[in-house]
């Protein structure tokens, strides 16, 4: 019988005291930019009636999700680097992992939903507002959160059914499933298979929806008669394509390949990218590469 421990020690990014302060400032700055950037995106969409379309409804929800996603990890990591207090309670670790899995999984489904939305808009423009009704948009958002909730409940339940004895250190800066599995003193084969099956199916499934949708989109754009039409159609998709490449590229490397749970030391830098950097970049990607958002922003600034 292994005694459950009351807290974990997060030891990701071991560094000198001066470097820890620098990391704290860096993480805090990125978090502030993430929150401000995504709030600005939400306000731009809400204040401009011309942006009250399914595409921007999903983008508004993505911005809200990115704020929540980053808030689960970044503030506590910045505080830990600043104060040097890297302990986290057992219940706090479980809560952090639950919400991280919830928001991360939901984001993958959101990106698939947004790809389907662009597929409908470009391939079936005359039926777009009929197909993408308000009711369907709300159901797709709710379905994404429900899928995320199912995954995070299973992952958290399986992971915290393991025994953690003696060795309390987690080689990560937050409570990620792979790092927790590696830190356990139980047999973890079943947990690794569950993680690979669940995360692999979610990542591969949502990525297939994205790639199939964009395959049809590219074919449709290539067949458009005028260069202006092709440019306009591509400009509405380019920002979403950039976000997709950044997000799926990193999470596939982290969770959807065999042996992901056995090599947590490789994950710290990559985790910073998809938990902190991508939520920070998303509002800039969608603003700088989207003519409608830039036009709305100019109008709001003139007001």
Short mmCIF file of C-alpha atoms in Angstrom, two decimals:
data_model
loop_
_atom_site.label_atom_id
_atom_site.label_comp_id
_atom_site.label_asym_id
_atom_site.label_seq_id
_atom_site.Cartn_x
_atom_site.Cartn_y
_atom_site.Cartn_z
CA UNK A 1 0.00 0.00 0.00
CA UNK A 2 1.36 3.37 -1.02
CA UNK A 3 0.44 6.45 1.00
CA UNK A 4 -0.99 9.27 -1.04
CA UNK A 5 1.04 12.45 -0.81
CA UNK A 6 -0.42 15.84 0.08
CA UNK A 7 1.53 17.92 -2.43
CA UNK A 8 3.82 17.78 -5.47
CA UNK A 9 6.97 19.73 -6.32
CA UNK A 10 7.06 21.09 -9.88
CA UNK A 11 10.68 21.11 -11.04
CA UNK A 12 10.37 22.07 -14.70
CA UNK A 13 12.88 24.71 -15.86
CA UNK A 14 15.54 24.38 -13.19
CA UNK A 15 17.60 27.56 -13.37
CA UNK A 16 19.58 30.13 -11.41
CA UNK A 17 17.67 32.66 -9.23
CA UNK A 18 18.28 35.49 -11.71
CA UNK A 19 16.94 33.39 -14.55
CA UNK A 20 13.87 32.50 -12.51
CA UNK A 21 13.02 36.19 -12.10
CA UNK A 22 13.49 36.66 -15.84
CA UNK A 23 11.19 33.71 -16.55
CA UNK A 24 8.61 35.14 -14.16
CA UNK A 25 8.67 38.51 -15.94
CA UNK A 26 8.49 36.80 -19.34
CA UNK A 27 5.54 34.57 -18.36
CA UNK A 28 3.72 37.50 -16.72
CA UNK A 29 4.19 39.70 -19.78
CA UNK A 30 2.95 37.00 -22.15
CA UNK A 31 -0.08 36.39 -19.93
CA UNK A 32 -0.99 40.09 -19.85
CA UNK A 33 -0.64 40.30 -23.64
CA UNK A 34 -2.80 37.17 -23.99
CA UNK A 35 -5.60 38.52 -21.81
CA UNK A 36 -5.56 42.05 -23.29
CA UNK A 37 -5.29 40.82 -26.89
CA UNK A 38 -8.14 38.33 -26.58
CA UNK A 39 -10.38 40.77 -24.69
CA UNK A 40 -9.79 43.33 -27.47
CA UNK A 41 -10.74 40.70 -30.05
CA UNK A 42 -13.97 39.94 -28.16
CA UNK A 43 -14.83 43.65 -27.89
CA UNK A 44 -14.14 44.29 -31.59
CA UNK A 45 -16.49 41.46 -32.57
CA UNK A 46 -19.25 42.48 -30.16
CA UNK A 47 -19.15 46.18 -31.05
CA UNK A 48 -19.30 45.72 -34.83
CA UNK A 49 -22.66 44.37 -36.14
CA UNK A 50 -21.01 43.40 -39.45
CA UNK A 51 -18.98 40.82 -37.54
CA UNK A 52 -22.02 39.13 -36.02
CA UNK A 53 -21.63 36.07 -38.25
CA UNK A 54 -20.96 32.39 -37.46
CA UNK A 55 -17.24 32.77 -38.24
CA UNK A 56 -16.78 35.54 -35.69
CA UNK A 57 -19.10 33.85 -33.20
CA UNK A 58 -16.62 30.95 -33.15
CA UNK A 59 -13.66 33.35 -33.05
CA UNK A 60 -15.16 35.17 -30.06
CA UNK A 61 -15.57 31.85 -28.25
CA UNK A 62 -12.00 30.88 -29.18
CA UNK A 63 -10.71 34.12 -27.63
CA UNK A 64 -12.65 33.41 -24.42
CA UNK A 65 -11.29 29.87 -24.38
CA UNK A 66 -7.70 31.09 -24.89
CA UNK A 67 -8.00 33.39 -21.86
CA UNK A 68 -9.22 30.49 -19.71
CA UNK A 69 -6.64 28.10 -21.18
CA UNK A 70 -3.71 30.39 -20.43
CA UNK A 71 -5.09 31.35 -16.99
CA UNK A 72 -4.94 27.74 -15.80
CA UNK A 73 -1.15 27.60 -16.28
CA UNK A 74 0.60 30.94 -16.67
CA UNK A 75 -0.16 33.00 -13.50
CA UNK A 76 0.81 30.19 -11.15
CA UNK A 77 3.95 29.36 -13.14
CA UNK A 78 5.03 33.03 -13.08
CA UNK A 79 4.44 33.21 -9.33
CA UNK A 80 6.40 30.00 -8.75
CA UNK A 81 9.40 31.34 -10.67
CA UNK A 82 9.27 34.65 -8.78
CA UNK A 83 8.86 33.27 -5.25
CA UNK A 84 10.65 29.97 -5.74
CA UNK A 85 7.67 28.11 -4.21
CA UNK A 86 7.04 25.24 -6.59
CA UNK A 87 4.85 23.09 -4.40
CA UNK A 88 1.24 22.45 -5.41
CA UNK A 89 -1.32 20.58 -3.36
CA UNK A 90 -2.65 17.21 -4.47
CA UNK A 91 -6.14 18.65 -5.04
CA UNK A 92 -4.71 21.75 -6.70
CA UNK A 93 -2.72 19.57 -9.09
CA UNK A 94 -5.83 17.53 -9.94
CA UNK A 95 -7.84 20.71 -10.54
CA UNK A 96 -5.14 22.22 -12.74
CA UNK A 97 -4.90 19.06 -14.84
CA UNK A 98 -8.70 18.83 -15.16
CA UNK A 99 -9.14 22.38 -16.48
CA UNK A 100 -6.01 22.24 -18.64
CA UNK A 101 -7.32 19.07 -20.33
CA UNK A 102 -10.80 20.57 -20.61
CA UNK A 103 -9.70 23.77 -22.35
CA UNK A 104 -6.98 22.10 -24.45
CA UNK A 105 -9.35 19.44 -25.78
CA UNK A 106 -12.10 21.99 -26.40
CA UNK A 107 -9.69 24.14 -28.40
CA UNK A 108 -8.91 21.20 -30.70
CA UNK A 109 -12.64 20.73 -31.36
CA UNK A 110 -13.10 24.48 -31.82
CA UNK A 111 -10.46 24.53 -34.56
CA UNK A 112 -12.20 21.63 -36.31
CA UNK A 113 -15.56 23.43 -36.05
CA UNK A 114 -14.04 26.62 -37.46
CA UNK A 115 -12.57 24.64 -40.37
CA UNK A 116 -16.02 23.20 -41.12
CA UNK A 117 -17.46 26.72 -40.94
CA UNK A 118 -14.95 27.96 -43.56
CA UNK A 119 -15.63 24.89 -45.72
CA UNK A 120 -19.36 25.67 -45.69
CA UNK A 121 -18.83 29.39 -46.37
CA UNK A 122 -16.50 28.88 -49.35
CA UNK A 123 -17.82 25.66 -50.88
CA UNK A 124 -21.55 26.34 -50.32
CA UNK A 125 -21.85 30.15 -50.08
CA UNK A 126 -25.53 30.31 -51.05
CA UNK A 127 -26.51 27.83 -48.34
CA UNK A 128 -24.04 29.09 -45.72
CA UNK A 129 -26.49 30.96 -43.46
CA UNK A 130 -29.03 28.17 -43.79
CA UNK A 131 -26.55 25.45 -42.81
CA UNK A 132 -24.70 27.45 -40.15
CA UNK A 133 -27.77 28.56 -38.25
CA UNK A 134 -27.51 30.16 -34.82
CA UNK A 135 -28.83 26.96 -33.27
CA UNK A 136 -26.20 24.79 -34.97
CA UNK A 137 -23.40 27.19 -33.97
CA UNK A 138 -24.45 27.05 -30.31
CA UNK A 139 -24.72 23.25 -30.47
CA UNK A 140 -21.24 22.97 -31.99
CA UNK A 141 -19.75 25.11 -29.22
CA UNK A 142 -21.60 23.13 -26.53
CA UNK A 143 -20.54 19.86 -28.16
CA UNK A 144 -16.90 20.98 -28.13
CA UNK A 145 -17.04 21.74 -24.41
CA UNK A 146 -18.87 18.46 -23.72
CA UNK A 147 -16.19 16.51 -25.59
CA UNK A 148 -13.51 18.32 -23.62
CA UNK A 149 -15.31 17.56 -20.36
CA UNK A 150 -15.53 13.84 -21.17
CA UNK A 151 -11.83 13.64 -22.03
CA UNK A 152 -10.61 15.60 -19.00
CA UNK A 153 -12.81 13.57 -16.63
CA UNK A 154 -11.41 10.29 -17.94
CA UNK A 155 -7.80 11.51 -18.02
CA UNK A 156 -7.92 13.05 -14.54
CA UNK A 157 -9.73 10.05 -13.06
CA UNK A 158 -7.26 7.54 -14.51
CA UNK A 159 -4.19 9.60 -13.62
CA UNK A 160 -5.16 10.30 -10.02
CA UNK A 161 -6.09 6.67 -9.43
CA UNK A 162 -2.33 6.01 -9.54
CA UNK A 163 -0.18 5.92 -6.42
CA UNK A 164 2.38 8.67 -5.81
CA UNK A 165 4.80 7.70 -3.07
CA UNK A 166 8.02 9.10 -1.72
CA UNK A 167 9.23 10.87 -4.85
CA UNK A 168 7.08 13.99 -5.09
CA UNK A 169 8.84 15.77 -7.95
CA UNK A 170 7.11 16.33 -11.30
CA UNK A 171 9.47 17.20 -14.14
CA UNK A 172 7.22 19.96 -15.46
CA UNK A 173 6.07 23.48 -14.60
CA UNK A 174 2.40 22.41 -14.38
CA UNK A 175 0.40 19.24 -13.75
CA UNK A 176 0.32 17.58 -17.14
CA UNK A 177 -0.88 14.01 -17.56
CA UNK A 178 2.35 12.71 -19.13
CA UNK A 179 4.55 14.17 -16.37
CA UNK A 180 2.26 12.80 -13.63
CA UNK A 181 2.25 9.33 -15.16
CA UNK A 182 6.04 9.42 -15.24
CA UNK A 183 6.17 10.50 -11.57
CA UNK A 184 3.89 7.69 -10.36
CA UNK A 185 5.19 4.59 -8.59
CA UNK A 186 2.35 2.44 -9.97
CA UNK A 187 2.31 0.37 -13.14
CA UNK A 188 1.31 2.90 -15.77
CA UNK A 189 0.92 0.86 -18.96
CA UNK A 190 -2.88 1.09 -18.90
CA UNK A 191 -2.74 4.85 -18.28
CA UNK A 192 -0.28 5.35 -21.13
CA UNK A 193 -2.50 3.36 -23.48
CA UNK A 194 -5.58 5.32 -22.37
CA UNK A 195 -3.75 8.63 -22.91
CA UNK A 196 -2.50 7.52 -26.32
CA UNK A 197 -5.92 6.23 -27.39
CA UNK A 198 -7.93 9.22 -26.17
CA UNK A 199 -5.54 12.01 -27.12
CA UNK A 200 -4.56 10.30 -30.35
CA UNK A 201 -8.16 9.82 -31.46
CA UNK A 202 -9.09 13.42 -30.56
CA UNK A 203 -6.07 14.97 -32.25
CA UNK A 204 -6.19 12.74 -35.34
CA UNK A 205 -10.00 13.00 -35.59
CA UNK A 206 -10.13 16.79 -35.35
CA UNK A 207 -7.08 17.13 -37.62
CA UNK A 208 -8.80 14.96 -40.26
CA UNK A 209 -11.85 17.24 -40.17
CA UNK A 210 -9.52 20.21 -40.63
CA UNK A 211 -7.48 18.71 -43.46
CA UNK A 212 -10.49 17.36 -45.37
CA UNK A 213 -12.27 20.71 -45.02
CA UNK A 214 -9.25 22.63 -46.25
CA UNK A 215 -8.67 20.14 -49.05
CA UNK A 216 -12.10 21.01 -50.45
CA UNK A 217 -11.52 24.70 -49.72
CA UNK A 218 -8.26 24.76 -51.70
CA UNK A 219 -9.91 22.98 -54.64
CA UNK A 220 -12.83 25.43 -54.59
CA UNK A 221 -10.55 28.49 -54.36
CA UNK A 222 -8.40 27.22 -57.25
CA UNK A 223 -11.53 26.98 -59.43
CA UNK A 224 -12.68 30.55 -58.74
CA UNK A 225 -12.62 32.64 -61.95
CA UNK A 226 -11.14 35.91 -60.65
CA UNK A 227 -7.91 36.55 -58.77
CA UNK A 228 -9.75 38.95 -56.45
CA UNK A 229 -12.20 36.25 -55.40
CA UNK A 230 -9.36 33.81 -54.77
CA UNK A 231 -7.46 36.38 -52.72
CA UNK A 232 -10.53 37.26 -50.62
CA UNK A 233 -11.36 33.62 -49.95
CA UNK A 234 -7.79 32.80 -49.04
CA UNK A 235 -7.44 35.82 -46.73
CA UNK A 236 -10.39 34.61 -44.61
CA UNK A 237 -8.74 31.19 -44.21
CA UNK A 238 -5.05 32.01 -43.86
CA UNK A 239 -5.24 33.10 -40.23
CA UNK A 240 -7.12 29.96 -39.26
CA UNK A 241 -4.62 27.80 -41.16
CA UNK A 242 -1.74 29.42 -39.26
CA UNK A 243 -3.40 28.71 -35.89
CA UNK A 244 -4.11 25.11 -36.91
CA UNK A 245 -0.49 24.44 -37.91
CA UNK A 246 0.84 25.89 -34.65
CA UNK A 247 -1.62 24.08 -32.37
CA UNK A 248 -1.85 20.64 -33.94
CA UNK A 249 1.86 20.47 -34.71
CA UNK A 250 2.81 20.86 -31.04
CA UNK A 251 0.05 18.79 -29.41
CA UNK A 252 0.59 15.89 -31.83
CA UNK A 253 4.24 15.75 -30.81
CA UNK A 254 3.24 15.87 -27.14
CA UNK A 255 0.31 13.44 -26.88
CA UNK A 256 -0.46 11.52 -30.07
CA UNK A 257 2.69 9.46 -30.50
CA UNK A 258 3.89 6.32 -28.68
CA UNK A 259 6.26 7.02 -25.79
CA UNK A 260 4.93 10.53 -25.15
CA UNK A 261 4.41 9.79 -21.46
CA UNK A 262 7.87 8.31 -21.00
CA UNK A 263 9.83 11.42 -22.05
CA UNK A 264 8.48 14.39 -20.07
CA UNK A 265 11.88 16.11 -20.09
CA UNK A 266 11.32 16.94 -23.77
CA UNK A 267 7.98 18.60 -23.12
CA UNK A 268 8.73 21.74 -21.10
CA UNK A 269 9.67 24.03 -23.99
CA UNK A 270 7.00 22.62 -26.30
CA UNK A 271 4.38 23.00 -23.56
CA UNK A 272 5.20 26.69 -23.21
CA UNK A 273 4.43 27.05 -26.91
CA UNK A 274 0.94 25.56 -26.93
CA UNK A 275 -0.19 26.67 -23.46
CA UNK A 276 1.18 30.23 -23.42
CA UNK A 277 2.55 31.37 -26.80
CA UNK A 278 -0.30 30.21 -29.08
CA UNK A 279 -3.11 31.81 -26.97
CA UNK A 280 -1.04 35.00 -27.01
CA UNK A 281 -0.48 34.91 -30.79
CA UNK A 282 -4.03 34.02 -31.83
CA UNK A 283 -5.56 37.54 -31.58
CA UNK A 284 -2.61 38.99 -33.52
CA UNK A 285 -2.85 36.30 -36.20
CA UNK A 286 -6.57 36.86 -36.67
CA UNK A 287 -6.19 40.65 -36.62
CA UNK A 288 -3.18 41.07 -38.91
CA UNK A 289 -4.32 38.53 -41.52
CA UNK A 290 -8.03 39.37 -41.58
CA UNK A 291 -9.20 42.40 -43.56
CA UNK A 292 -12.63 42.51 -41.91
CA UNK A 293 -11.17 42.58 -38.40
CA UNK A 294 -8.59 45.21 -39.40
CA UNK A 295 -11.31 47.32 -40.99
CA UNK A 296 -13.49 47.03 -37.89
CA UNK A 297 -10.53 47.91 -35.66
CA UNK A 298 -9.82 51.05 -37.70
CA UNK A 299 -13.47 52.10 -37.41
CA UNK A 300 -13.47 51.59 -33.64
CA UNK A 301 -10.22 53.59 -33.28
CA UNK A 302 -11.68 56.46 -35.31
CA UNK A 303 -14.70 56.52 -33.00
#
